[in-house]
């Protein structure tokens, strides 16, 4: 019969035999070590300093001092850490007084090297500031990493068109045309979005719609609640009820946030501007270190409303916002690798009514009709057209 007493007796016998075997094995190896090299065995018994722990050492967005460097390194040494890799980070931390690459930054870097030598710590340095990849002033803009950018223009066809297309925003003023493409405008998207909006207000007060529809990351608006007990919101009022299936919002870093923590923003709709209903949450994407920001997107079942608003329990900053008549490919900024970090499970694209998708066969390459100054001279076929340089 099985009892706890028999279990205890079996465990006692097992551990007795185990420790006897362990002592015999160690004794055997110790006898063997008298005749052979036992560096591996002794290395496990008494690990050498070279087997010690190393760590990352973050320099926090220019908040650096001589005293802080010495205290950090002395604390590492006391903890038994034998070395580190120095790593420059921002991660939402308020900017400090020391600029990367400045004379003061280099002086502090030399101080860290000397202190590491004094304490016997191994000093390794990351090859670039933060996550910006290898580079420096010798990497001129034309040799740097690049991404696709675009602007949007609406054209009424059926005649001769001469128009200067707006140049897309570019970092360091580096921009090169690849293609100029045109396709028939979707049924509910035949004019600039801002022409449909009659009024924009927020919890911070009135908003100039040009600041959030100009495709310029240098502009935008900060949205704060006037009452700390109430949410922050941005509200769009349309001249006529607008039918929407998708939204794109470009957020910008705002305030101090834990590293890579998303901002929670919801989209709501109303018929009277008073009673709102929640439509969806928007998963924010704010890539660190990119001046060209990428929108956060969401699709939802079709609805018509005269008022739409973005609402959050936290303050936020918006660079661009646009509602669409047609759904977009779900999570396209992530699928196209425009942003990284924590990736949510990909969503399926919402079913759309017939005629709401762009027919690839209808896309026209009009690159040859635009000159170096961005002037498009084109005999446009009948219909409404969207043009993208």
CSV table of C-alpha atoms in Angstrom, one decimal:
chain,number,residue,atom,x,y,z
A,1,UNK,CA,0.0,0.0,0.0
A,2,UNK,CA,1.3,3.4,-1.0
A,3,UNK,CA,1.6,6.0,1.9
A,4,UNK,CA,3.5,9.2,2.5
A,5,UNK,CA,5.8,7.2,4.7
A,6,UNK,CA,6.8,4.9,1.9
A,7,UNK,CA,7.2,8.0,-0.4
A,8,UNK,CA,9.5,9.6,2.1
A,9,UNK,CA,11.6,6.5,2.5
A,10,UNK,CA,12.1,6.1,-1.3
A,11,UNK,CA,13.1,9.8,-1.6
A,12,UNK,CA,15.6,9.4,1.3
A,13,UNK,CA,17.2,6.4,-0.3
A,14,UNK,CA,17.3,8.1,-3.7
A,15,UNK,CA,19.1,11.3,-2.4
A,16,UNK,CA,21.4,9.2,-0.2
A,17,UNK,CA,22.6,7.2,-3.3
A,18,UNK,CA,22.7,10.4,-5.4
A,19,UNK,CA,25.0,12.3,-3.0
A,20,UNK,CA,27.2,9.2,-2.5
A,21,UNK,CA,27.6,9.0,-6.3
A,22,UNK,CA,28.3,12.7,-6.5
A,23,UNK,CA,31.1,12.4,-4.0
A,24,UNK,CA,32.6,9.4,-5.7
A,25,UNK,CA,32.4,11.2,-9.1
A,26,UNK,CA,34.0,14.4,-7.8
A,27,UNK,CA,36.7,12.4,-6.0
A,28,UNK,CA,37.4,10.5,-9.2
A,29,UNK,CA,37.8,13.8,-11.1
A,30,UNK,CA,40.0,15.3,-8.4
A,31,UNK,CA,42.3,12.2,-8.6
A,32,UNK,CA,42.4,12.5,-12.3
A,33,UNK,CA,43.3,16.2,-12.0
A,34,UNK,CA,46.4,15.3,-10.2
A,35,UNK,CA,47.7,13.8,-13.4
A,36,UNK,CA,46.0,15.8,-16.1
A,37,UNK,CA,45.1,19.4,-16.9
A,38,UNK,CA,41.9,20.3,-14.9
A,39,UNK,CA,41.3,23.8,-16.1
A,40,UNK,CA,37.8,23.0,-17.4
A,41,UNK,CA,36.9,21.3,-14.1
A,42,UNK,CA,38.4,24.0,-11.9
A,43,UNK,CA,36.8,26.7,-14.2
A,44,UNK,CA,33.4,25.5,-13.2
A,45,UNK,CA,34.3,25.2,-9.5
A,46,UNK,CA,36.0,28.6,-9.3
A,47,UNK,CA,35.1,30.6,-12.5
A,48,UNK,CA,37.8,33.0,-13.5
A,49,UNK,CA,37.1,36.8,-13.8
A,50,UNK,CA,36.9,36.4,-17.6
A,51,UNK,CA,33.7,34.4,-17.2
A,52,UNK,CA,32.0,37.2,-15.3
A,53,UNK,CA,28.9,39.1,-16.3
A,54,UNK,CA,28.8,42.0,-18.7
A,55,UNK,CA,25.9,44.4,-19.4
A,56,UNK,CA,24.5,47.2,-21.5
A,57,UNK,CA,25.3,50.7,-20.1
A,58,UNK,CA,22.7,53.2,-21.3
A,59,UNK,CA,23.6,56.9,-21.6
A,60,UNK,CA,20.2,58.5,-21.2
A,61,UNK,CA,19.6,61.1,-23.9
A,62,UNK,CA,22.3,63.5,-23.0
A,63,UNK,CA,21.7,63.4,-19.2
A,64,UNK,CA,25.4,62.7,-18.5
A,65,UNK,CA,27.9,63.9,-15.8
A,66,UNK,CA,31.4,63.0,-14.6
A,67,UNK,CA,30.1,62.1,-11.2
A,68,UNK,CA,27.3,60.0,-12.6
A,69,UNK,CA,29.7,58.1,-14.9
A,70,UNK,CA,32.0,57.3,-12.0
A,71,UNK,CA,29.2,56.2,-9.7
A,72,UNK,CA,27.7,53.9,-12.4
A,73,UNK,CA,31.0,52.2,-13.0
A,74,UNK,CA,31.9,51.8,-9.4
A,75,UNK,CA,28.5,50.2,-8.7
A,76,UNK,CA,29.1,47.8,-11.6
A,77,UNK,CA,32.5,46.9,-10.2
A,78,UNK,CA,31.0,46.3,-6.7
A,79,UNK,CA,28.3,44.0,-8.2
A,80,UNK,CA,30.9,41.8,-9.9
A,81,UNK,CA,30.2,43.0,-13.4
A,82,UNK,CA,33.4,42.8,-15.4
A,83,UNK,CA,32.5,44.9,-18.5
A,84,UNK,CA,29.8,46.6,-20.5
A,85,UNK,CA,28.7,47.9,-23.9
A,86,UNK,CA,27.9,51.7,-23.8
A,87,UNK,CA,24.7,52.4,-25.6
A,88,UNK,CA,23.2,55.9,-26.3
A,89,UNK,CA,19.4,55.9,-26.0
A,90,UNK,CA,16.5,58.4,-25.9
A,91,UNK,CA,13.4,56.2,-25.4
A,92,UNK,CA,11.1,59.1,-24.4
A,93,UNK,CA,13.5,60.5,-21.8
A,94,UNK,CA,13.6,64.3,-21.6
A,95,UNK,CA,16.6,65.7,-23.5
A,96,UNK,CA,19.7,66.4,-21.4
A,97,UNK,CA,22.3,69.2,-21.8
A,98,UNK,CA,25.0,67.0,-23.6
A,99,UNK,CA,24.6,66.7,-27.3
A,100,UNK,CA,25.8,63.5,-29.0
A,101,UNK,CA,29.2,64.1,-30.7
A,102,UNK,CA,29.8,67.5,-29.0
A,103,UNK,CA,33.1,68.4,-27.3
A,104,UNK,CA,31.5,67.8,-23.9
A,105,UNK,CA,30.2,64.4,-25.0
A,106,UNK,CA,33.7,63.4,-26.2
A,107,UNK,CA,35.2,64.7,-22.9
A,108,UNK,CA,32.8,62.6,-20.9
A,109,UNK,CA,33.4,59.6,-23.2
A,110,UNK,CA,37.2,59.9,-22.4
A,111,UNK,CA,36.4,60.1,-18.7
A,112,UNK,CA,34.4,56.9,-18.9
A,113,UNK,CA,37.3,55.2,-20.7
A,114,UNK,CA,39.8,56.3,-18.0
A,115,UNK,CA,37.4,55.2,-15.2
A,116,UNK,CA,36.9,51.8,-16.7
A,117,UNK,CA,40.7,51.4,-16.9
A,118,UNK,CA,41.0,52.4,-13.2
A,119,UNK,CA,38.4,49.8,-12.2
A,120,UNK,CA,39.5,47.1,-14.5
A,121,UNK,CA,36.3,47.0,-16.5
A,122,UNK,CA,36.1,46.0,-20.1
A,123,UNK,CA,34.9,49.0,-22.2
A,124,UNK,CA,32.9,48.3,-25.4
A,125,UNK,CA,31.1,51.0,-27.3
A,126,UNK,CA,28.1,50.8,-29.7
A,127,UNK,CA,28.9,51.9,-33.2
A,128,UNK,CA,26.2,54.5,-33.4
A,129,UNK,CA,23.8,56.6,-31.3
A,130,UNK,CA,20.8,54.5,-30.3
A,131,UNK,CA,18.9,52.5,-32.9
A,132,UNK,CA,19.9,54.7,-35.8
A,133,UNK,CA,22.3,52.2,-37.4
A,134,UNK,CA,25.9,52.8,-38.4
A,135,UNK,CA,26.6,56.1,-39.8
A,136,UNK,CA,28.1,59.5,-39.4
A,137,UNK,CA,28.8,62.8,-41.3
A,138,UNK,CA,30.7,60.8,-44.0
A,139,UNK,CA,27.5,59.1,-44.9
A,140,UNK,CA,25.8,61.8,-47.1
A,141,UNK,CA,22.0,61.8,-47.6
A,142,UNK,CA,22.2,60.1,-51.0
A,143,UNK,CA,24.1,57.2,-49.5
A,144,UNK,CA,21.9,56.8,-46.5
A,145,UNK,CA,18.9,54.5,-46.0
A,146,UNK,CA,15.8,55.6,-47.9
A,147,UNK,CA,12.1,55.1,-47.9
A,148,UNK,CA,9.2,55.8,-50.3
A,149,UNK,CA,7.3,59.1,-49.8
A,150,UNK,CA,4.5,60.6,-51.7
A,151,UNK,CA,2.0,63.5,-52.0
A,152,UNK,CA,-1.6,63.4,-53.3
A,153,UNK,CA,-3.3,65.6,-55.9
A,154,UNK,CA,-6.9,65.5,-57.2
A,155,UNK,CA,-7.4,66.3,-60.9
A,156,UNK,CA,-10.6,66.6,-63.0
A,157,UNK,CA,-9.8,64.9,-66.3
A,158,UNK,CA,-11.3,65.1,-69.8
A,159,UNK,CA,-8.9,67.9,-70.9
A,160,UNK,CA,-5.5,69.5,-70.8
A,161,UNK,CA,-4.0,69.7,-67.3
A,162,UNK,CA,-1.1,71.9,-66.2
A,163,UNK,CA,-0.4,71.8,-62.5
A,164,UNK,CA,2.6,71.9,-60.1
A,165,UNK,CA,2.4,68.8,-57.9
A,166,UNK,CA,3.3,69.2,-54.3
A,167,UNK,CA,6.7,67.8,-53.4
A,168,UNK,CA,6.6,65.1,-50.7
A,169,UNK,CA,8.3,65.9,-47.4
A,170,UNK,CA,12.0,64.8,-47.3
A,171,UNK,CA,14.6,64.5,-44.6
A,172,UNK,CA,17.7,66.7,-45.1
A,173,UNK,CA,16.0,68.0,-48.2
A,174,UNK,CA,17.0,64.8,-50.1
A,175,UNK,CA,14.3,63.7,-52.5
A,176,UNK,CA,14.3,62.0,-55.9
A,177,UNK,CA,11.3,61.2,-58.2
A,178,UNK,CA,10.9,57.6,-59.0
A,179,UNK,CA,7.4,57.5,-60.6
A,180,UNK,CA,4.4,59.7,-61.0
A,181,UNK,CA,1.3,57.5,-60.9
A,182,UNK,CA,-2.4,58.3,-61.6
A,183,UNK,CA,-5.6,56.2,-61.1
A,184,UNK,CA,-9.3,56.9,-61.2
A,185,UNK,CA,-10.5,58.4,-58.0
A,186,UNK,CA,-12.6,56.1,-55.8
A,187,UNK,CA,-16.3,56.9,-55.7
A,188,UNK,CA,-16.2,58.6,-52.2
A,189,UNK,CA,-12.7,60.1,-52.5
A,190,UNK,CA,-12.8,62.6,-55.3
A,191,UNK,CA,-11.6,65.7,-53.5
A,192,UNK,CA,-9.2,66.7,-50.7
A,193,UNK,CA,-10.4,65.5,-47.3
A,194,UNK,CA,-10.2,69.0,-45.7
A,195,UNK,CA,-12.8,70.3,-48.2
A,196,UNK,CA,-15.4,68.0,-46.6
A,197,UNK,CA,-14.8,69.1,-43.0
A,198,UNK,CA,-16.6,72.3,-41.9
A,199,UNK,CA,-15.1,72.6,-38.4
A,200,UNK,CA,-12.4,71.2,-36.1
A,201,UNK,CA,-12.4,71.6,-32.4
A,202,UNK,CA,-10.6,69.9,-29.5
A,203,UNK,CA,-10.4,69.8,-25.8
A,204,UNK,CA,-7.7,72.4,-26.1
A,205,UNK,CA,-9.8,74.7,-28.3
A,206,UNK,CA,-10.3,75.4,-32.0
A,207,UNK,CA,-8.0,73.8,-34.5
A,208,UNK,CA,-6.8,75.0,-37.9
A,209,UNK,CA,-7.5,72.0,-40.2
A,210,UNK,CA,-4.5,72.8,-42.4
A,211,UNK,CA,-2.2,71.8,-39.6
A,212,UNK,CA,-3.5,68.2,-39.6
A,213,UNK,CA,-4.0,67.7,-43.4
A,214,UNK,CA,-0.9,69.3,-45.0
A,215,UNK,CA,1.2,66.1,-45.1
A,216,UNK,CA,4.0,67.9,-43.2
A,217,UNK,CA,5.5,66.4,-40.1
A,218,UNK,CA,6.8,69.8,-39.0
A,219,UNK,CA,3.2,70.9,-38.2
A,220,UNK,CA,0.5,69.4,-36.1
A,221,UNK,CA,-1.5,70.1,-32.9
A,222,UNK,CA,-1.2,69.1,-29.3
A,223,UNK,CA,-4.4,67.9,-27.7
A,224,UNK,CA,-4.8,68.3,-24.0
A,225,UNK,CA,-7.8,68.2,-21.7
A,226,UNK,CA,-8.7,71.5,-20.1
A,227,UNK,CA,-10.0,69.6,-17.1
A,228,UNK,CA,-7.6,66.9,-15.8
A,229,UNK,CA,-10.6,64.8,-14.9
A,230,UNK,CA,-11.9,64.7,-18.5
A,231,UNK,CA,-10.4,63.1,-21.6
A,232,UNK,CA,-8.5,64.8,-24.4
A,233,UNK,CA,-10.2,64.8,-27.8
A,234,UNK,CA,-10.0,66.1,-31.4
A,235,UNK,CA,-13.4,66.5,-33.1
A,236,UNK,CA,-14.2,66.7,-36.8
A,237,UNK,CA,-17.5,68.2,-38.0
A,238,UNK,CA,-18.5,67.5,-41.6
A,239,UNK,CA,-20.6,69.7,-43.8
A,240,UNK,CA,-22.7,66.6,-44.6
A,241,UNK,CA,-22.8,63.2,-43.0
A,242,UNK,CA,-19.7,61.4,-44.1
A,243,UNK,CA,-19.6,57.6,-45.0
A,244,UNK,CA,-16.4,56.1,-43.6
A,245,UNK,CA,-14.8,52.7,-43.5
A,246,UNK,CA,-11.2,53.5,-42.5
A,247,UNK,CA,-9.0,56.1,-40.7
A,248,UNK,CA,-5.4,57.0,-40.8
A,249,UNK,CA,-3.9,59.1,-37.9
A,250,UNK,CA,-0.2,60.2,-37.7
A,251,UNK,CA,0.8,60.6,-34.1
A,252,UNK,CA,4.0,62.2,-32.8
A,253,UNK,CA,5.9,61.5,-29.6
A,254,UNK,CA,4.4,63.6,-26.8
A,255,UNK,CA,5.6,64.0,-23.2
A,256,UNK,CA,7.4,61.2,-21.4
A,257,UNK,CA,6.3,57.6,-22.1
A,258,UNK,CA,7.8,54.3,-21.0
A,259,UNK,CA,9.8,52.7,-23.8
A,260,UNK,CA,7.6,51.6,-26.7
A,261,UNK,CA,4.4,52.0,-24.8
A,262,UNK,CA,1.5,52.6,-27.2
A,263,UNK,CA,-0.9,55.5,-26.8
A,264,UNK,CA,-4.5,54.3,-26.4
A,265,UNK,CA,-6.8,56.4,-28.7
A,266,UNK,CA,-10.4,55.6,-29.7
A,267,UNK,CA,-12.5,56.7,-32.6
A,268,UNK,CA,-16.1,57.8,-31.8
A,269,UNK,CA,-19.0,59.0,-34.0
A,270,UNK,CA,-22.1,61.1,-33.4
A,271,UNK,CA,-25.1,62.4,-35.4
A,272,UNK,CA,-25.6,65.4,-33.2
A,273,UNK,CA,-22.2,66.3,-31.7
A,274,UNK,CA,-23.4,65.4,-28.2
A,275,UNK,CA,-24.1,61.7,-28.0
A,276,UNK,CA,-21.1,59.7,-29.3
A,277,UNK,CA,-20.7,55.9,-29.8
A,278,UNK,CA,-17.4,54.1,-29.9
A,279,UNK,CA,-16.3,52.8,-33.3
A,280,UNK,CA,-12.9,51.3,-32.7
A,281,UNK,CA,-9.5,51.6,-30.9
A,282,UNK,CA,-6.5,52.8,-32.9
A,283,UNK,CA,-3.2,51.0,-32.3
A,284,UNK,CA,-0.6,53.8,-32.3
A,285,UNK,CA,2.7,53.6,-34.1
A,286,UNK,CA,5.3,56.2,-33.2
A,287,UNK,CA,8.7,55.1,-34.6
A,288,UNK,CA,11.6,56.5,-32.6
A,289,UNK,CA,14.0,58.8,-34.4
A,290,UNK,CA,12.0,59.2,-37.7
A,291,UNK,CA,11.1,62.7,-38.7
A,292,UNK,CA,8.9,61.2,-41.4
A,293,UNK,CA,6.1,59.8,-39.4
A,294,UNK,CA,3.9,56.9,-40.4
A,295,UNK,CA,0.1,56.7,-39.8
A,296,UNK,CA,-1.7,54.5,-37.4
A,297,UNK,CA,-4.6,52.9,-39.3
A,298,UNK,CA,-7.9,51.1,-38.6
A,299,UNK,CA,-10.7,49.6,-40.6
A,300,UNK,CA,-14.3,49.3,-39.4
A,301,UNK,CA,-17.8,48.5,-40.8
A,302,UNK,CA,-19.2,51.3,-42.9
A,303,UNK,CA,-21.1,54.0,-41.1
A,304,UNK,CA,-22.4,57.5,-41.8
A,305,UNK,CA,-22.0,60.3,-39.3
A,306,UNK,CA,-21.6,64.1,-39.2
A,307,UNK,CA,-19.2,64.1,-36.2
A,308,UNK,CA,-16.2,62.0,-35.6
A,309,UNK,CA,-13.7,62.4,-32.8
A,310,UNK,CA,-10.5,60.9,-31.5
A,311,UNK,CA,-10.5,60.6,-27.7
A,312,UNK,CA,-7.9,59.5,-25.1
A,313,UNK,CA,-7.4,59.6,-21.4
A,314,UNK,CA,-3.9,61.0,-22.1
A,315,UNK,CA,-2.7,64.1,-23.9
A,316,UNK,CA,-1.5,63.4,-27.5
A,317,UNK,CA,-0.1,65.1,-30.5
A,318,UNK,CA,-1.5,64.7,-34.0
A,319,UNK,CA,0.3,65.5,-37.3
A,320,UNK,CA,-2.2,64.2,-39.8
A,321,UNK,CA,-5.7,62.7,-39.7
A,322,UNK,CA,-8.0,61.5,-42.4
A,323,UNK,CA,-11.1,59.4,-42.7
A,324,UNK,CA,-11.7,57.3,-45.9
A,325,UNK,CA,-14.8,56.2,-47.8
A,326,UNK,CA,-13.0,52.9,-48.7
A,327,UNK,CA,-11.2,50.5,-46.4
A,328,UNK,CA,-7.4,50.2,-46.7
A,329,UNK,CA,-5.3,47.1,-46.4
A,330,UNK,CA,-5.3,46.4,-42.7
A,331,UNK,CA,-2.1,47.3,-40.9
A,332,UNK,CA,-0.4,48.4,-44.1
A,333,UNK,CA,2.3,50.5,-42.4
A,334,UNK,CA,3.5,47.4,-40.5
A,335,UNK,CA,3.1,45.0,-43.4
A,336,UNK,CA,5.1,47.4,-45.6
A,337,UNK,CA,7.8,47.6,-42.9
A,338,UNK,CA,7.3,51.4,-42.4
A,339,UNK,CA,7.3,50.8,-38.6
A,340,UNK,CA,8.6,48.3,-36.2
A,341,UNK,CA,8.5,47.4,-32.5
A,342,UNK,CA,5.8,45.4,-30.9
A,343,UNK,CA,3.6,44.0,-33.8
A,344,UNK,CA,0.0,43.1,-33.0
A,345,UNK,CA,-1.6,40.1,-34.8
A,346,UNK,CA,-2.4,41.2,-38.3
A,347,UNK,CA,-6.0,42.1,-39.0
A,348,UNK,CA,-8.0,41.0,-42.0
A,349,UNK,CA,-9.1,43.7,-44.4
A,350,UNK,CA,-12.8,44.5,-44.1
A,351,UNK,CA,-15.0,43.6,-47.0
A,352,UNK,CA,-15.7,46.6,-49.2
A,353,UNK,CA,-18.5,47.4,-51.7
A,354,UNK,CA,-17.8,46.8,-55.4
A,355,UNK,CA,-15.7,49.5,-57.0
A,356,UNK,CA,-13.9,50.6,-53.8
A,357,UNK,CA,-10.6,48.9,-54.6
A,358,UNK,CA,-8.1,50.3,-57.1
A,359,UNK,CA,-8.0,48.3,-60.3
A,360,UNK,CA,-4.3,47.7,-61.0
A,361,UNK,CA,-5.1,47.8,-64.7
A,362,UNK,CA,-6.4,51.4,-64.3
A,363,UNK,CA,-3.2,52.8,-62.9
A,364,UNK,CA,-1.3,55.0,-65.4
A,365,UNK,CA,2.4,55.9,-65.3
A,366,UNK,CA,2.5,59.7,-66.1
A,367,UNK,CA,6.1,60.2,-65.0
A,368,UNK,CA,7.1,61.4,-68.5
A,369,UNK,CA,4.5,64.3,-68.3
A,370,UNK,CA,6.2,65.9,-65.2
A,371,UNK,CA,9.3,68.0,-65.5
A,372,UNK,CA,12.1,68.5,-62.9
A,373,UNK,CA,10.2,71.4,-61.3
A,374,UNK,CA,7.3,69.1,-60.6
A,375,UNK,CA,5.0,70.6,-63.2
A,376,UNK,CA,2.6,68.0,-64.7
A,377,UNK,CA,1.5,68.7,-68.3
A,378,UNK,CA,-1.0,66.0,-69.2
A,379,UNK,CA,-4.0,65.4,-71.4
A,380,UNK,CA,-6.0,63.6,-68.7
A,381,UNK,CA,-8.6,61.1,-69.8
A,382,UNK,CA,-12.2,61.8,-68.7
A,383,UNK,CA,-13.1,61.3,-65.0
A,384,UNK,CA,-11.6,62.2,-61.7
A,385,UNK,CA,-8.0,61.2,-61.0
A,386,UNK,CA,-5.7,60.9,-58.0
A,387,UNK,CA,-2.0,61.7,-58.9
A,388,UNK,CA,0.9,60.6,-56.7
A,389,UNK,CA,4.5,61.8,-57.3
